[in-house]
Structure formats: C-alpha cells, structure tokens
C-alpha cells in the first residue's frame, strides 16, 4: 500500500514475484463504452493498489481484475488478464481496460445525514458480479472516526456501481463498524461484508440490502479481507486481543506505539450459510508479517498478505491429527 507498489505476478512454485502492470502502451486498451468517466490509465510510477478482486470472464481464458486504487484518483481500476490454453507454457498477460472513479463524499451522501465533503471517498475492498456491477466498501463515512469504528459504532457503507450509470451509490442498510472485506456468494444472490470494529461477517441479499440476512462473529480475531479460495470462503486478520500489544485495538487506540505493534494473526474458513467457523492457521506476533489482512489457500499452502509488510508470506497448512495420534 504505497506509491509505485502496483500489482505483482507471483510464481507460487518458484516463490518469486515481479511487477505485472508496467504502464507500457501494449498494456493499455481502454474500453470507453464501459468506463466512459475514466480519465486515464494509472501511472505505474505511483500506482497504489489496495484491495484486489479476480473474476473469470465469459470468454475462455479471460479474467477481470479489479483493484481499489489510492492516490491522485481514488478509483476502482479494471484490468483484463488472459491465460493461454497451455498455462504452463507462458505467463498470463495483463491489459488495463478502464476505471470507475470513487464519488465525492458530498454527492454520495447527499440526503443521508453525513458530513458533506468534496473529497473523494476512499474504498477498502472490492468485488464484482458477472454482469459487471461493482461493489466496494467504505470504512468510514465523512465525519466518522477510527475510535467510533473500533467501538463498534456504524461508520461505513457498501457502495455499488452498475454499467451505464454515472457513479457509485450507497446501498441502504449496509452501514457497519468499519466496512472492510467484501465477497459475493457463488450463486451471486448474496454478498458478505466484514465489520472490522465488531469482528463480524454480515450477509446481505443482493436484491434487498435494507436488512442483513445473518451474521457471525469471528473466533478471536478481527477479519480484514474475505475471499473465496475455490469453494472455501477464507478470512484473515490480526488477533482481537493481543497481550503483547497491550490488549485490544480499542484499548490502545490512543497509543501510536501499541497501535503499530505486531499482533498475532489467524486464518479461518467460514461456512456462509451456517455462519460456522473453522480455524485453519494461526501464529504469534511476527514483525515481518504485521497487520495481516488476507489468506489465500493453494493446495496445502496458505498465502498471507499484510497491509504494512513489503512482501507476502506463505506457510504449509497444519495437517489434522490422525486417529493414531489422537489416542
């Protein structure tokens, strides 16, 4: 999460990474019909990509990549990724296709009672439906504070952009304490939102968001991001109460040293219908992997993303005990 960090392409076998979007003309193919309000492609020198979302496109071998982007233009940037039929023979290719700028706070929250501001809203996480509709989380409405978020007071929202519309709109009923990670159900009838301040996952109906369908509090950690790994819905985040850091985030909210302290973390799987959790991995505080935000499972390996580290981490998932070891 810094200028120029951009998007990386990771070789999970070789454990290497390289810059994926370089900003070269060959990587730019703007779709002005789909994204008419996008002024220009991101500058690779300052490209600050935050949340990422990958969706398979209808065309064989094509995917769409959406990124929450900060900086001069708060926006959702959209890329096309092509994977050759023989994926082992060549790396995938990436092409920028457009963006949807985030709205000004004064326009997004007109008549909703929020403090007016001409500043663009900053999104946290993004997801997209197969019809091109984009949803994104806003952790804090204009005029709300981090203290309110950690107290569990409603501070944020989910916003939605549909192809053919001018801008994002706030979805009614989605206000929560620090709206963070967001994901869509496999049948696209529901979506799930992380409330960081209350460390819960909230399920909403896509057709009517005015009242949550159900929710579940995470076991001992603050979920940050939320993503499917195959058919497994995975959440990851820092421990809720970390003794090495003075307790909960709320308890140390006014202490910059303890707020930046390295907390242990957890990766867990959620059954979104039963709202039941299965802990997959956890670890003690580690200064190299602080502020854990994301867990992605590939085979027997969990890949761990951090909001403040200069690398991603990986570890082999613990094996469940055998019947012999239980005796």
Short mmCIF file of C-alpha atoms in Angstrom, two decimals:
data_model
loop_
_atom_site.label_atom_id
_atom_site.label_comp_id
_atom_site.label_asym_id
_atom_site.label_seq_id
_atom_site.Cartn_x
_atom_site.Cartn_y
_atom_site.Cartn_z
CA UNK A 1 0.00 0.00 0.00
CA UNK A 2 2.39 2.66 -1.22
CA UNK A 3 3.04 4.62 -4.38
CA UNK A 4 4.56 2.50 -7.12
CA UNK A 5 3.90 -0.84 -5.40
CA UNK A 6 1.36 -1.66 -8.11
CA UNK A 7 0.35 -5.23 -8.92
CA UNK A 8 2.71 -8.20 -8.69
CA UNK A 9 2.60 -11.50 -10.54
CA UNK A 10 3.65 -14.30 -8.17
CA UNK A 11 5.14 -17.64 -9.19
CA UNK A 12 3.86 -19.89 -6.39
CA UNK A 13 6.29 -22.68 -7.27
CA UNK A 14 9.47 -20.64 -7.58
CA UNK A 15 8.35 -18.28 -4.77
CA UNK A 16 9.22 -15.22 -6.85
CA UNK A 17 7.31 -12.08 -7.81
CA UNK A 18 7.62 -9.38 -10.44
CA UNK A 19 5.79 -6.20 -11.40
CA UNK A 20 2.77 -7.18 -13.51
CA UNK A 21 1.44 -3.79 -14.66
CA UNK A 22 4.25 -1.67 -16.11
CA UNK A 23 2.15 1.04 -17.75
CA UNK A 24 3.53 0.38 -21.24
CA UNK A 25 1.23 1.20 -24.21
CA UNK A 26 0.92 -2.51 -25.03
CA UNK A 27 -0.80 -2.97 -21.65
CA UNK A 28 -3.44 -0.29 -22.28
CA UNK A 29 -6.70 -0.93 -24.14
CA UNK A 30 -9.33 1.44 -22.73
CA UNK A 31 -12.99 0.47 -23.03
CA UNK A 32 -14.58 3.90 -23.23
CA UNK A 33 -18.06 2.48 -23.72
CA UNK A 34 -17.93 0.51 -20.47
CA UNK A 35 -15.96 3.08 -18.47
CA UNK A 36 -16.73 6.50 -20.02
CA UNK A 37 -15.77 8.53 -16.93
CA UNK A 38 -12.27 7.11 -16.58
CA UNK A 39 -9.79 9.89 -17.37
CA UNK A 40 -6.58 7.92 -17.96
CA UNK A 41 -4.71 4.71 -17.14
CA UNK A 42 -2.84 4.55 -13.83
CA UNK A 43 0.75 5.77 -13.79
CA UNK A 44 2.91 2.75 -12.90
CA UNK A 45 5.33 5.02 -11.03
CA UNK A 46 2.67 6.00 -8.49
CA UNK A 47 0.16 3.13 -8.83
CA UNK A 48 -1.07 2.27 -5.31
CA UNK A 49 -3.25 -0.85 -5.48
CA UNK A 50 -5.09 -1.86 -2.31
CA UNK A 51 -7.97 -4.39 -2.50
CA UNK A 52 -7.88 -6.94 -5.35
CA UNK A 53 -10.68 -9.00 -6.91
CA UNK A 54 -10.36 -11.54 -9.71
CA UNK A 55 -13.38 -12.82 -11.68
CA UNK A 56 -13.50 -15.27 -14.58
CA UNK A 57 -14.91 -13.64 -17.74
CA UNK A 58 -17.36 -15.40 -20.08
CA UNK A 59 -14.66 -15.78 -22.73
CA UNK A 60 -12.39 -18.80 -22.35
CA UNK A 61 -9.04 -17.98 -20.76
CA UNK A 62 -10.01 -14.43 -19.76
CA UNK A 63 -10.37 -12.90 -16.32
CA UNK A 64 -11.17 -9.44 -14.98
CA UNK A 65 -9.05 -7.96 -12.21
CA UNK A 66 -10.42 -5.10 -10.11
CA UNK A 67 -8.21 -3.04 -7.82
CA UNK A 68 -9.02 -0.44 -5.19
CA UNK A 69 -6.60 2.35 -6.07
CA UNK A 70 -5.49 5.30 -3.95
CA UNK A 71 -3.62 8.48 -4.80
CA UNK A 72 -4.46 11.31 -7.16
CA UNK A 73 -7.59 9.46 -8.34
CA UNK A 74 -9.42 7.34 -5.79
CA UNK A 75 -10.93 4.69 -8.04
CA UNK A 76 -11.56 1.09 -8.95
CA UNK A 77 -9.18 0.19 -11.77
CA UNK A 78 -10.12 -2.68 -14.09
CA UNK A 79 -7.76 -4.99 -15.99
CA UNK A 80 -8.17 -7.93 -18.33
CA UNK A 81 -5.98 -10.99 -17.75
CA UNK A 82 -5.51 -13.63 -20.43
CA UNK A 83 -4.32 -17.12 -19.59
CA UNK A 84 -3.10 -19.22 -22.52
CA UNK A 85 -4.66 -22.64 -23.03
CA UNK A 86 -1.33 -24.16 -22.03
CA UNK A 87 -0.82 -22.16 -18.85
CA UNK A 88 2.49 -23.85 -18.11
CA UNK A 89 3.98 -22.68 -21.39
CA UNK A 90 3.58 -18.95 -20.82
CA UNK A 91 2.79 -16.41 -18.15
CA UNK A 92 -0.62 -14.69 -18.21
CA UNK A 93 -0.84 -11.27 -19.83
CA UNK A 94 -2.44 -8.18 -18.32
CA UNK A 95 -4.17 -5.24 -20.04
CA UNK A 96 -5.70 -2.16 -18.44
CA UNK A 97 -9.27 -1.56 -19.69
CA UNK A 98 -10.66 1.30 -17.60
CA UNK A 99 -11.75 2.54 -14.20
CA UNK A 100 -14.64 3.87 -12.16
CA UNK A 101 -13.71 6.94 -10.08
CA UNK A 102 -14.92 7.00 -6.48
CA UNK A 103 -17.53 9.70 -5.84
CA UNK A 104 -17.13 12.83 -3.78
CA UNK A 105 -18.46 12.41 -0.27
CA UNK A 106 -20.91 15.29 -0.66
CA UNK A 107 -22.52 13.63 -3.68
CA UNK A 108 -22.51 10.05 -2.41
CA UNK A 109 -24.07 11.00 0.92
CA UNK A 110 -26.47 13.69 -0.23
CA UNK A 111 -29.62 13.50 1.94
CA UNK A 112 -28.11 10.73 4.11
CA UNK A 113 -27.07 12.94 7.00
CA UNK A 114 -23.32 12.51 6.60
CA UNK A 115 -20.89 15.41 6.79
CA UNK A 116 -20.54 16.99 3.35
CA UNK A 117 -17.09 16.93 1.74
CA UNK A 118 -15.80 17.48 -1.77
CA UNK A 119 -13.04 14.95 -1.16
CA UNK A 120 -13.28 11.63 -2.98
CA UNK A 121 -14.22 8.64 -0.87
CA UNK A 122 -11.51 6.02 -0.32
CA UNK A 123 -12.59 2.41 -0.77
CA UNK A 124 -11.07 -0.54 1.06
CA UNK A 125 -12.16 -3.75 -0.69
CA UNK A 126 -13.90 -4.51 -3.98
CA UNK A 127 -15.90 -7.31 -5.60
CA UNK A 128 -17.73 -7.57 -8.91
CA UNK A 129 -20.68 -9.53 -10.26
CA UNK A 130 -20.62 -11.34 -13.58
CA UNK A 131 -22.75 -8.58 -15.18
CA UNK A 132 -20.02 -6.01 -14.46
CA UNK A 133 -21.67 -4.48 -11.38
CA UNK A 134 -19.02 -3.40 -8.86
CA UNK A 135 -19.47 -3.22 -5.10
CA UNK A 136 -16.90 -1.72 -2.75
CA UNK A 137 -16.57 -0.95 0.95
CA UNK A 138 -16.15 2.48 2.53
CA UNK A 139 -14.73 2.00 6.06
CA UNK A 140 -15.63 5.47 7.34
CA UNK A 141 -18.25 7.93 6.20
CA UNK A 142 -17.18 11.59 6.20
CA UNK A 143 -17.27 12.88 9.77
CA UNK A 144 -16.80 9.49 11.48
CA UNK A 145 -13.67 8.49 13.40
CA UNK A 146 -11.43 5.49 13.89
CA UNK A 147 -12.39 5.46 17.57
CA UNK A 148 -16.06 5.11 16.63
CA UNK A 149 -15.17 2.26 14.26
CA UNK A 150 -13.28 0.33 16.94
CA UNK A 151 -16.07 0.94 19.45
CA UNK A 152 -18.40 -0.91 17.10
CA UNK A 153 -20.38 2.13 16.02
CA UNK A 154 -21.62 2.18 12.40
CA UNK A 155 -19.16 4.24 10.36
CA UNK A 156 -19.03 2.81 6.84
CA UNK A 157 -21.09 1.53 3.93
CA UNK A 158 -21.13 -0.56 0.79
CA UNK A 159 -21.34 1.38 -2.49
CA UNK A 160 -22.43 -0.01 -5.86
CA UNK A 161 -21.74 0.95 -9.48
CA UNK A 162 -23.70 -0.54 -12.37
CA UNK A 163 -22.56 -0.36 -16.01
CA UNK A 164 -24.25 2.58 -17.70
CA UNK A 165 -24.54 4.69 -14.54
CA UNK A 166 -22.51 7.80 -13.77
CA UNK A 167 -21.19 6.93 -10.32
CA UNK A 168 -21.32 4.74 -7.25
CA UNK A 169 -24.37 4.89 -4.95
CA UNK A 170 -24.64 3.93 -1.29
CA UNK A 171 -26.57 0.69 -0.70
CA UNK A 172 -29.15 1.28 2.06
CA UNK A 173 -28.84 -0.85 5.18
CA UNK A 174 -25.16 -1.73 4.70
CA UNK A 175 -23.71 0.67 7.27
CA UNK A 176 -21.44 -1.16 9.74
CA UNK A 177 -18.47 -0.57 12.03
CA UNK A 178 -15.60 -0.15 9.59
CA UNK A 179 -16.79 -1.92 6.42
CA UNK A 180 -13.74 -3.84 5.25
CA UNK A 181 -13.53 -7.07 3.24
CA UNK A 182 -16.33 -7.93 0.80
CA UNK A 183 -17.17 -11.04 -1.21
CA UNK A 184 -20.02 -12.37 -3.35
CA UNK A 185 -21.79 -15.71 -2.91
CA UNK A 186 -21.06 -18.30 -5.58
CA UNK A 187 -24.64 -18.04 -6.90
CA UNK A 188 -24.40 -14.20 -6.81
CA UNK A 189 -27.62 -13.89 -4.78
CA UNK A 190 -25.83 -12.63 -1.67
CA UNK A 191 -22.73 -10.75 -0.65
CA UNK A 192 -20.74 -10.77 2.57
CA UNK A 193 -19.20 -7.79 4.36
CA UNK A 194 -16.61 -7.62 7.13
CA UNK A 195 -17.40 -5.28 10.02
CA UNK A 196 -13.87 -4.78 11.37
CA UNK A 197 -14.94 -2.93 14.51
CA UNK A 198 -17.25 -5.73 15.68
CA UNK A 199 -15.11 -8.51 14.07
CA UNK A 200 -18.17 -9.98 12.35
CA UNK A 201 -19.18 -11.12 8.86
CA UNK A 202 -22.58 -9.85 7.72
CA UNK A 203 -24.60 -11.44 4.89
CA UNK A 204 -26.83 -9.30 2.66
CA UNK A 205 -29.27 -10.12 -0.12
CA UNK A 206 -28.27 -8.55 -3.41
CA UNK A 207 -31.91 -7.80 -4.20
CA UNK A 208 -32.68 -6.02 -0.91
CA UNK A 209 -29.87 -4.77 1.32
CA UNK A 210 -32.02 -2.87 3.80
CA UNK A 211 -31.82 -5.61 6.43
CA UNK A 212 -28.93 -8.09 6.98
CA UNK A 213 -29.77 -11.75 6.45
CA UNK A 214 -27.47 -13.13 9.17
CA UNK A 215 -24.09 -12.50 10.78
CA UNK A 216 -21.36 -14.24 12.74
CA UNK A 217 -18.57 -13.01 14.99
CA UNK A 218 -15.10 -14.35 14.18
CA UNK A 219 -13.38 -16.54 16.82
CA UNK A 220 -10.72 -14.41 18.49
CA UNK A 221 -9.54 -12.27 15.56
CA UNK A 222 -10.52 -9.20 13.55
CA UNK A 223 -11.25 -10.32 9.98
CA UNK A 224 -9.85 -7.94 7.41
CA UNK A 225 -10.16 -9.36 3.91
CA UNK A 226 -12.61 -12.06 2.78
CA UNK A 227 -12.06 -14.17 -0.34
CA UNK A 228 -13.04 -17.45 -1.94
CA UNK A 229 -10.25 -20.00 -2.36
CA UNK A 230 -12.04 -22.44 -4.64
CA UNK A 231 -15.24 -23.21 -2.73
CA UNK A 232 -13.76 -22.19 0.64
CA UNK A 233 -14.59 -18.74 1.99
CA UNK A 234 -11.45 -17.55 3.80
CA UNK A 235 -10.98 -14.66 6.21
CA UNK A 236 -7.73 -13.49 7.79
CA UNK A 237 -6.73 -10.78 10.22
CA UNK A 238 -4.94 -9.83 13.44
CA UNK A 239 -5.78 -11.25 16.85
CA UNK A 240 -8.53 -9.31 18.56
CA UNK A 241 -6.86 -9.25 21.97
CA UNK A 242 -3.06 -9.35 21.80
CA UNK A 243 -1.34 -9.21 25.23
CA UNK A 244 2.00 -8.36 23.59
CA UNK A 245 0.36 -5.20 22.22
CA UNK A 246 -1.50 -4.04 25.29
CA UNK A 247 -4.79 -5.81 24.62
CA UNK A 248 -7.44 -4.96 22.05
CA UNK A 249 -7.07 -2.34 19.33
CA UNK A 250 -9.71 -0.26 21.12
CA UNK A 251 -7.74 -0.40 24.38
CA UNK A 252 -4.65 1.10 22.73
CA UNK A 253 -6.32 3.34 20.15
CA UNK A 254 -4.63 6.49 21.52
CA UNK A 255 -1.18 4.91 21.82
CA UNK A 256 0.65 5.09 18.45
CA UNK A 257 3.35 2.66 19.58
CA UNK A 258 0.93 -0.05 20.70
CA UNK A 259 -1.39 0.58 17.75
CA UNK A 260 1.50 -0.22 15.39
CA UNK A 261 2.54 -3.24 17.47
CA UNK A 262 2.89 -6.61 15.69
CA UNK A 263 -0.13 -8.73 16.52
CA UNK A 264 -0.54 -12.44 16.06
CA UNK A 265 -2.92 -13.46 13.31
CA UNK A 266 -5.45 -16.06 12.28
CA UNK A 267 -6.72 -17.55 9.02
CA UNK A 268 -10.15 -19.20 9.20
CA UNK A 269 -12.82 -20.64 6.91
CA UNK A 270 -16.45 -19.54 7.15
CA UNK A 271 -19.50 -21.55 6.11
CA UNK A 272 -21.61 -18.60 4.90
CA UNK A 273 -24.92 -20.43 5.27
CA UNK A 274 -24.41 -21.91 8.74
CA UNK A 275 -22.15 -19.00 9.72
CA UNK A 276 -19.81 -21.53 11.34
CA UNK A 277 -16.02 -21.06 11.54
CA UNK A 278 -13.11 -23.48 11.10
CA UNK A 279 -9.69 -22.23 12.17
CA UNK A 280 -7.07 -23.10 9.53
CA UNK A 281 -3.88 -21.45 10.78
CA UNK A 282 -2.67 -19.02 13.42
CA UNK A 283 0.65 -17.58 14.51
CA UNK A 284 2.28 -15.49 17.18
CA UNK A 285 3.36 -11.88 16.51
CA UNK A 286 5.95 -11.60 13.76
CA UNK A 287 7.49 -8.22 12.79
CA UNK A 288 7.96 -9.42 9.20
CA UNK A 289 4.25 -10.17 8.76
CA UNK A 290 2.43 -7.46 10.68
CA UNK A 291 -1.13 -6.22 10.08
CA UNK A 292 -2.21 -9.45 8.37
CA UNK A 293 -5.15 -8.85 6.04
CA UNK A 294 -5.53 -11.74 3.58
CA UNK A 295 -5.30 -15.51 3.45
CA UNK A 296 -5.45 -17.47 0.19
CA UNK A 297 -5.16 -21.25 0.03
CA UNK A 298 -3.46 -23.03 -2.88
CA UNK A 299 -3.04 -26.76 -2.36
CA UNK A 300 -1.57 -27.33 1.11
CA UNK A 301 -0.14 -23.79 1.32
CA UNK A 302 -1.73 -20.67 2.75
CA UNK A 303 -0.50 -17.36 1.29
CA UNK A 304 -0.70 -14.43 3.69
CA UNK A 305 -0.99 -10.78 2.72
CA UNK A 306 -0.18 -7.90 5.04
CA UNK A 307 -1.24 -4.27 4.91
CA UNK A 308 2.13 -2.95 6.06
CA UNK A 309 4.79 -5.50 5.07
CA UNK A 310 6.99 -5.26 1.94
CA UNK A 311 6.33 -8.89 0.96
CA UNK A 312 3.74 -11.66 1.16
CA UNK A 313 4.23 -14.71 3.34
CA UNK A 314 3.41 -18.39 2.94
CA UNK A 315 3.31 -21.45 5.14
CA UNK A 316 2.20 -25.05 4.88
CA UNK A 317 -1.20 -25.63 6.43
CA UNK A 318 -1.09 -27.73 9.59
CA UNK A 319 -2.19 -31.30 8.98
CA UNK A 320 -5.15 -32.54 11.04
CA UNK A 321 -4.20 -35.18 13.61
CA UNK A 322 -4.60 -38.80 12.55
CA UNK A 323 -6.68 -41.26 14.53
CA UNK A 324 -3.50 -42.82 15.91
CA UNK A 325 -2.18 -39.50 17.21
CA UNK A 326 -5.49 -38.79 18.97
CA UNK A 327 -5.23 -41.92 21.09
#
